[in-house]
């Protein structure tokens, strides 16, 4: 048997000892089919198919790895521009001996080894949520697998989403049981967990503002090496022009930007590694000995408190490490691991080593060491490549910011914004216009306001290390409660990585008054915004659930009011998954007429990345067949692409017709299935062939598969109604706090939440509802 097939058969966890497989499970299913063909040794045709499939897999992985250079690693790779300068900008400049320089190099090497290589590449990337990464991916795992979430409290359960329940069940451990009991007993602990996740998300967005300013300004400052008399206003202006150009490129999408930027970053890594080797050999080959951890001990022994304070600059060498996880949805685990371990990591080590070798002989250049260490012959080519590389570095965190905001929006923690999917093949590659231009304005404000890379670096380091601490805390819960591993392993993970990050965090926190206040204030504003939006949305949904109208009341009201049925189909959008929403009862009371066929549509966002197309629609009947009332729950994952209105209408009507064709008249839930299992959204071309009737009760669920011919009369009515036209009805609500509410609640609901609702995208636009077919019903919700 070929080695590749043996590897798949054994499922050896080469990259990650806790959880496997090391690439996406959806892709593993395809590889399993390939693996089965390898058993047919006597079939040369089957063997050729297997070889071809493996070649396609290798080619796709290497192609993704190549693109990742232009998206993921730019920030991490541009760190040599400012690490030594920021480290020796404080009191450490008083210690300009070889021991301190070699100590800084040793700290940089071991920090790069422990955090990006060991923590992220080996461990954290294995905690993907079916191919998706980032803070919300970890929280999604905890919500779905450990039931710790608050975000889906009002939504239907996602337990029946089969794509996310295919993993091997693991036996509960004592530690996981204790933690689960703790979270069940203390509801406030779930709130704290959500706040922790939102804090990490806020800091990622803060990174998206600070990274472009820091990177580009650091590169442009290289001009002043050759032109010392040049005023800083000119460098700030040039950096601003570059930033505007960078954000203007975002609408082309991650894939195109990745192809454009990847050669630039590869050229940059080649330059700094070659220059690093040259400087090491030419100036001081003995700096290689600094890779020993003894020099870390010796550094703190000699520098003391000043050495601890300098950690705020050293931490900048791992800026961008979180992007490897946050941008995972754009690529794959294997491609990111290959790119980092084979090229990025060794090139960075060589670059830092060469710069330290130069500094050991030129201590007067500590504040401008990077550009001074470049040989005169290649200065200007390297300067141009460095400026371009900082644009690549900014791209990494901008893509990550788009991803986390999209996830927050889908899980009702961020106001509605426009999400543009820029790739037909990888749904994680997105562009958010509103966020893009707001980031640009804030980046320019930081650039003009700070002007100094040392001050920006203080703010930058605090934001970066806070995100990493949040990831470490969430990883502890994932290891114990999701993977059901021994708590000693989880504690070892937290102690090893958490202690290092806490040390850096304390040093960054000490520089709050020197610029570190900015990410704290920004994260506080973002955290408050997301919490208020989520709180207001939950209150609005709770009002609709508590004031929904029962069917008997609607029918009796229809008799008293003399309700007329007009031709056509009416789609009533609401957050009520069962019963009649109060908005519709309010409409009927004031205008006693509605369409011949009514479908109450509820769009739900689940804490899963994607909902399979065959499990997206859940249809049930409301009342007797003669009333032609239906309930449709449309389920999306936080990474799903919402289909356009025309396709949505066609698939919804087709699902209802199949519901009727199968004679499902007992009010039971009906889930539409298709034979095409590779589809990822209902906008794909689908041919219905088999369906499931899911009968749910509080104690159990029974699945019955059937075929048959239903009521032709209702099908004919549906066809005629479709030809008569289709209208949408939505609530145009004003959410206000009750008169007896506290002033804090009135401020949050009436002012902040009201302002956000008025200035975000309209629900009809977000759902793609055509304006000419829309009926809006005004109501006031007192929550």
PDB file of N, CA and C in Angstrom, residues 397-459:
ATOM      1  N   UNK A 397      -3.750  41.359   8.635  1.00  0.00           N
ATOM      2  CA  UNK A 397      -4.676  41.660   9.723  1.00  0.00           C
ATOM      3  C   UNK A 397      -5.977  42.252   9.203  1.00  0.00           C
ATOM      4  N   UNK A 398      -5.934  42.922   8.032  1.00  0.00           N
ATOM      5  CA  UNK A 398      -7.176  43.438   7.454  1.00  0.00           C
ATOM      6  C   UNK A 398      -8.098  42.274   7.079  1.00  0.00           C
ATOM      7  N   UNK A 399      -7.539  41.226   6.452  1.00  0.00           N
ATOM      8  CA  UNK A 399      -8.338  40.042   6.114  1.00  0.00           C
ATOM      9  C   UNK A 399      -8.902  39.389   7.361  1.00  0.00           C
ATOM     10  N   UNK A 400      -8.075  39.295   8.419  1.00  0.00           N
ATOM     11  CA  UNK A 400      -8.560  38.725   9.671  1.00  0.00           C
ATOM     12  C   UNK A 400      -9.663  39.546  10.298  1.00  0.00           C
ATOM     13  N   UNK A 401      -9.566  40.877  10.178  1.00  0.00           N
ATOM     14  CA  UNK A 401     -10.609  41.758  10.714  1.00  0.00           C
ATOM     15  C   UNK A 401     -11.927  41.546   9.982  1.00  0.00           C
ATOM     16  N   UNK A 402     -11.873  41.425   8.660  1.00  0.00           N
ATOM     17  CA  UNK A 402     -13.089  41.133   7.903  1.00  0.00           C
ATOM     18  C   UNK A 402     -13.724  39.820   8.383  1.00  0.00           C
ATOM     19  N   UNK A 403     -12.910  38.815   8.624  1.00  0.00           N
ATOM     20  CA  UNK A 403     -13.429  37.499   9.027  1.00  0.00           C
ATOM     21  C   UNK A 403     -14.138  37.558  10.373  1.00  0.00           C
ATOM     22  N   UNK A 404     -13.488  38.184  11.374  1.00  0.00           N
ATOM     23  CA  UNK A 404     -14.087  38.187  12.708  1.00  0.00           C
ATOM     24  C   UNK A 404     -15.335  39.055  12.753  1.00  0.00           C
ATOM     25  N   UNK A 405     -15.357  40.155  12.005  1.00  0.00           N
ATOM     26  CA  UNK A 405     -16.552  40.998  11.990  1.00  0.00           C
ATOM     27  C   UNK A 405     -17.697  40.270  11.309  1.00  0.00           C
ATOM     28  N   UNK A 406     -17.411  39.525  10.253  1.00  0.00           N
ATOM     29  CA  UNK A 406     -18.453  38.735   9.600  1.00  0.00           C
ATOM     30  C   UNK A 406     -19.032  37.700  10.547  1.00  0.00           C
ATOM     31  N   UNK A 407     -18.172  37.066  11.342  1.00  0.00           N
ATOM     32  CA  UNK A 407     -18.656  36.077  12.306  1.00  0.00           C
ATOM     33  C   UNK A 407     -19.497  36.740  13.392  1.00  0.00           C
ATOM     34  N   UNK A 408     -19.040  37.886  13.889  1.00  0.00           N
ATOM     35  CA  UNK A 408     -19.818  38.618  14.902  1.00  0.00           C
ATOM     36  C   UNK A 408     -21.183  39.022  14.359  1.00  0.00           C
ATOM     37  N   UNK A 409     -21.217  39.493  13.134  1.00  0.00           N
ATOM     38  CA  UNK A 409     -22.487  39.911  12.520  1.00  0.00           C
ATOM     39  C   UNK A 409     -23.454  38.740  12.405  1.00  0.00           C
ATOM     40  N   UNK A 410     -22.936  37.591  11.976  1.00  0.00           N
ATOM     41  CA  UNK A 410     -23.811  36.431  11.799  1.00  0.00           C
ATOM     42  C   UNK A 410     -24.372  35.943  13.124  1.00  0.00           C
ATOM     43  N   UNK A 411     -23.625  36.122  14.209  1.00  0.00           N
ATOM     44  CA  UNK A 411     -24.069  35.651  15.522  1.00  0.00           C
ATOM     45  C   UNK A 411     -24.690  36.770  16.346  1.00  0.00           C
ATOM     46  N   UNK A 412     -25.144  37.831  15.666  1.00  0.00           N
ATOM     47  CA  UNK A 412     -25.904  38.928  16.287  1.00  0.00           C
ATOM     48  C   UNK A 412     -25.102  39.685  17.339  1.00  0.00           C
ATOM     49  N   UNK A 413     -23.809  39.817  17.132  1.00  0.00           N
ATOM     50  CA  UNK A 413     -22.965  40.589  18.041  1.00  0.00           C
ATOM     51  C   UNK A 413     -22.374  41.816  17.369  1.00  0.00           C
ATOM     52  N   UNK A 414     -22.825  42.123  16.163  1.00  0.00           N
ATOM     53  CA  UNK A 414     -22.300  43.284  15.446  1.00  0.00           C
ATOM     54  C   UNK A 414     -23.409  43.796  14.536  1.00  0.00           C
ATOM     55  N   UNK A 415     -23.516  45.110  14.388  1.00  0.00           N
ATOM     56  CA  UNK A 415     -24.562  45.662  13.497  1.00  0.00           C
ATOM     57  C   UNK A 415     -24.440  45.119  12.080  1.00  0.00           C
ATOM     58  N   UNK A 416     -25.559  45.130  11.379  1.00  0.00           N
ATOM     59  CA  UNK A 416     -25.596  44.574  10.015  1.00  0.00           C
ATOM     60  C   UNK A 416     -24.711  45.395   9.076  1.00  0.00           C
ATOM     61  N   UNK A 417     -23.822  44.705   8.370  1.00  0.00           N
ATOM     62  CA  UNK A 417     -22.959  45.333   7.380  1.00  0.00           C
ATOM     63  C   UNK A 417     -22.997  44.494   6.108  1.00  0.00           C
ATOM     64  N   UNK A 418     -22.556  45.082   5.012  1.00  0.00           N
ATOM     65  CA  UNK A 418     -22.534  44.388   3.732  1.00  0.00           C
ATOM     66  C   UNK A 418     -21.302  43.499   3.658  1.00  0.00           C
ATOM     67  N   UNK A 419     -21.519  42.218   3.393  1.00  0.00           N
ATOM     68  CA  UNK A 419     -20.423  41.256   3.250  1.00  0.00           C
ATOM     69  C   UNK A 419     -20.390  40.789   1.804  1.00  0.00           C
ATOM     70  N   UNK A 420     -19.282  41.058   1.119  1.00  0.00           N
ATOM     71  CA  UNK A 420     -19.110  40.680  -0.284  1.00  0.00           C
ATOM     72  C   UNK A 420     -18.184  39.468  -0.344  1.00  0.00           C
ATOM     73  N   UNK A 421     -18.660  38.374  -0.922  1.00  0.00           N
ATOM     74  CA  UNK A 421     -17.830  37.185  -1.093  1.00  0.00           C
ATOM     75  C   UNK A 421     -17.053  37.337  -2.393  1.00  0.00           C
ATOM     76  N   UNK A 422     -15.729  37.357  -2.273  1.00  0.00           N
ATOM     77  CA  UNK A 422     -14.877  37.646  -3.425  1.00  0.00           C
ATOM     78  C   UNK A 422     -14.376  36.395  -4.132  1.00  0.00           C
ATOM     79  N   UNK A 423     -14.754  35.214  -3.640  1.00  0.00           N
ATOM     80  CA  UNK A 423     -14.312  33.972  -4.274  1.00  0.00           C
ATOM     81  C   UNK A 423     -15.482  33.017  -4.383  1.00  0.00           C
ATOM     82  N   UNK A 424     -15.590  32.339  -5.515  1.00  0.00           N
ATOM     83  CA  UNK A 424     -16.637  31.338  -5.698  1.00  0.00           C
ATOM     84  C   UNK A 424     -16.240  29.981  -5.127  1.00  0.00           C
ATOM     85  N   UNK A 425     -14.978  29.828  -4.763  1.00  0.00           N
ATOM     86  CA  UNK A 425     -14.482  28.536  -4.316  1.00  0.00           C
ATOM     87  C   UNK A 425     -14.243  28.497  -2.808  1.00  0.00           C
ATOM     88  N   UNK A 426     -13.735  29.582  -2.236  1.00  0.00           N
ATOM     89  CA  UNK A 426     -13.459  29.634  -0.796  1.00  0.00           C
ATOM     90  C   UNK A 426     -14.349  30.711  -0.202  1.00  0.00           C
ATOM     91  N   UNK A 427     -15.376  30.277   0.562  1.00  0.00           N
ATOM     92  CA  UNK A 427     -16.376  31.228   1.059  1.00  0.00           C
ATOM     93  C   UNK A 427     -15.825  32.119   2.164  1.00  0.00           C
ATOM     94  N   UNK A 428     -14.669  31.753   2.751  1.00  0.00           N
ATOM     95  CA  UNK A 428     -14.092  32.587   3.796  1.00  0.00           C
ATOM     96  C   UNK A 428     -13.452  33.850   3.276  1.00  0.00           C
ATOM     97  N   UNK A 429     -13.260  33.971   1.964  1.00  0.00           N
ATOM     98  CA  UNK A 429     -12.621  35.143   1.387  1.00  0.00           C
ATOM     99  C   UNK A 429     -13.686  36.206   1.126  1.00  0.00           C
ATOM    100  N   UNK A 430     -13.676  37.239   1.969  1.00  0.00           N
ATOM    101  CA  UNK A 430     -14.750  38.234   1.956  1.00  0.00           C
ATOM    102  C   UNK A 430     -14.152  39.638   1.975  1.00  0.00           C
ATOM    103  N   UNK A 431     -15.045  40.600   1.712  1.00  0.00           N
ATOM    104  CA  UNK A 431     -14.697  42.023   1.746  1.00  0.00           C
ATOM    105  C   UNK A 431     -15.895  42.771   2.312  1.00  0.00           C
ATOM    106  N   UNK A 432     -15.657  43.647   3.289  1.00  0.00           N
ATOM    107  CA  UNK A 432     -16.730  44.410   3.925  1.00  0.00           C
ATOM    108  C   UNK A 432     -16.465  45.892   3.675  1.00  0.00           C
ATOM    109  N   UNK A 433     -17.186  46.513   2.744  1.00  0.00           N
ATOM    110  CA  UNK A 433     -16.876  47.901   2.348  1.00  0.00           C
ATOM    111  C   UNK A 433     -16.903  48.896   3.500  1.00  0.00           C
ATOM    112  N   UNK A 434     -17.966  48.868   4.317  1.00  0.00           N
ATOM    113  CA  UNK A 434     -18.079  49.849   5.400  1.00  0.00           C
ATOM    114  C   UNK A 434     -16.907  49.746   6.365  1.00  0.00           C
ATOM    115  N   UNK A 435     -16.579  48.509   6.749  1.00  0.00           N
ATOM    116  CA  UNK A 435     -15.478  48.295   7.684  1.00  0.00           C
ATOM    117  C   UNK A 435     -14.153  48.707   7.055  1.00  0.00           C
ATOM    118  N   UNK A 436     -13.983  48.442   5.779  1.00  0.00           N
ATOM    119  CA  UNK A 436     -12.736  48.768   5.091  1.00  0.00           C
ATOM    120  C   UNK A 436     -12.455  50.268   5.160  1.00  0.00           C
ATOM    121  N   UNK A 437     -13.469  51.091   4.867  1.00  0.00           N
ATOM    122  CA  UNK A 437     -13.233  52.535   4.836  1.00  0.00           C
ATOM    123  C   UNK A 437     -13.132  53.122   6.241  1.00  0.00           C
ATOM    124  N   UNK A 438     -13.849  52.537   7.202  1.00  0.00           N
ATOM    125  CA  UNK A 438     -13.697  53.003   8.590  1.00  0.00           C
ATOM    126  C   UNK A 438     -12.306  52.681   9.107  1.00  0.00           C
ATOM    127  N   UNK A 439     -11.800  51.473   8.791  1.00  0.00           N
ATOM    128  CA  UNK A 439     -10.434  51.122   9.168  1.00  0.00           C
ATOM    129  C   UNK A 439      -9.431  52.094   8.560  1.00  0.00           C
ATOM    130  N   UNK A 440      -9.645  52.464   7.301  1.00  0.00           N
ATOM    131  CA  UNK A 440      -8.725  53.389   6.640  1.00  0.00           C
ATOM    132  C   UNK A 440      -8.691  54.737   7.358  1.00  0.00           C
ATOM    133  N   UNK A 441      -9.861  55.265   7.702  1.00  0.00           N
ATOM    134  CA  UNK A 441      -9.924  56.564   8.377  1.00  0.00           C
ATOM    135  C   UNK A 441      -9.230  56.498   9.735  1.00  0.00           C
ATOM    136  N   UNK A 442      -9.470  55.414  10.485  1.00  0.00           N
ATOM    137  CA  UNK A 442      -8.852  55.279  11.807  1.00  0.00           C
ATOM    138  C   UNK A 442      -7.345  55.083  11.702  1.00  0.00           C
ATOM    139  N   UNK A 443      -6.904  54.335  10.680  1.00  0.00           N
ATOM    140  CA  UNK A 443      -5.457  54.166  10.464  1.00  0.00           C
ATOM    141  C   UNK A 443      -4.787  55.506  10.188  1.00  0.00           C
ATOM    142  N   UNK A 444      -5.408  56.318   9.354  1.00  0.00           N
ATOM    143  CA  UNK A 444      -4.856  57.636   9.056  1.00  0.00           C
ATOM    144  C   UNK A 444      -4.855  58.523  10.302  1.00  0.00           C
ATOM    145  N   UNK A 445      -5.894  58.376  11.144  1.00  0.00           N
ATOM    146  CA  UNK A 445      -5.946  59.162  12.381  1.00  0.00           C
ATOM    147  C   UNK A 445      -4.815  58.767  13.324  1.00  0.00           C
ATOM    148  N   UNK A 446      -4.554  57.461  13.443  1.00  0.00           N
ATOM    149  CA  UNK A 446      -3.442  56.984  14.279  1.00  0.00           C
ATOM    150  C   UNK A 446      -2.119  57.468  13.726  1.00  0.00           C
ATOM    151  N   UNK A 447      -1.976  57.406  12.418  1.00  0.00           N
ATOM    152  CA  UNK A 447      -0.730  57.827  11.770  1.00  0.00           C
ATOM    153  C   UNK A 447      -0.452  59.301  12.029  1.00  0.00           C
ATOM    154  N   UNK A 448      -1.450  60.135  11.826  1.00  0.00           N
ATOM    155  CA  UNK A 448      -1.270  61.577  12.011  1.00  0.00           C
ATOM    156  C   UNK A 448      -1.162  61.930  13.489  1.00  0.00           C
ATOM    157  N   UNK A 449      -1.917  61.218  14.329  1.00  0.00           N
ATOM    158  CA  UNK A 449      -1.922  61.539  15.752  1.00  0.00           C
ATOM    159  C   UNK A 449      -0.649  61.139  16.475  1.00  0.00           C
ATOM    160  N   UNK A 450      -0.130  59.943  16.185  1.00  0.00           N
ATOM    161  CA  UNK A 450       1.064  59.457  16.885  1.00  0.00           C
ATOM    162  C   UNK A 450       2.364  59.901  16.206  1.00  0.00           C
ATOM    163  N   UNK A 451       2.474  59.667  14.920  1.00  0.00           N
ATOM    164  CA  UNK A 451       3.640  60.029  14.125  1.00  0.00           C
ATOM    165  C   UNK A 451       4.899  59.250  14.495  1.00  0.00           C
ATOM    166  N   UNK A 452       4.954  58.690  15.679  1.00  0.00           N
ATOM    167  CA  UNK A 452       6.156  58.033  16.181  1.00  0.00           C
ATOM    168  C   UNK A 452       5.906  56.536  16.295  1.00  0.00           C
ATOM    169  N   UNK A 453       6.802  55.725  15.718  1.00  0.00           N
ATOM    170  CA  UNK A 453       6.595  54.277  15.752  1.00  0.00           C
ATOM    171  C   UNK A 453       6.757  53.695  17.151  1.00  0.00           C
ATOM    172  N   UNK A 454       7.533  54.349  18.010  1.00  0.00           N
ATOM    173  CA  UNK A 454       7.703  53.832  19.376  1.00  0.00           C
ATOM    174  C   UNK A 454       6.393  53.902  20.150  1.00  0.00           C
ATOM    175  N   UNK A 455       5.678  55.002  20.023  1.00  0.00           N
ATOM    176  CA  UNK A 455       4.400  55.153  20.725  1.00  0.00           C
ATOM    177  C   UNK A 455       3.348  54.218  20.141  1.00  0.00           C
ATOM    178  N   UNK A 456       3.310  54.112  18.809  1.00  0.00           N
ATOM    179  CA  UNK A 456       2.371  53.169  18.189  1.00  0.00           C
ATOM    180  C   UNK A 456       2.707  51.743  18.618  1.00  0.00           C
ATOM    181  N   UNK A 457       4.014  51.447  18.738  1.00  0.00           N
ATOM    182  CA  UNK A 457       4.433  50.107  19.151  1.00  0.00           C
ATOM    183  C   UNK A 457       3.944  49.747  20.537  1.00  0.00           C
ATOM    184  N   UNK A 458       3.891  50.713  21.449  1.00  0.00           N
ATOM    185  CA  UNK A 458       3.369  50.430  22.791  1.00  0.00           C
ATOM    186  C   UNK A 458       1.909  50.008  22.742  1.00  0.00           C
ATOM    187  N   UNK A 459       1.128  50.707  21.923  1.00  0.00           N
ATOM    188  CA  UNK A 459      -0.284  50.345  21.776  1.00  0.00           C
ATOM    189  C   UNK A 459      -0.433  49.018  21.039  1.00  0.00           C
TER     190      UNK A 459
END
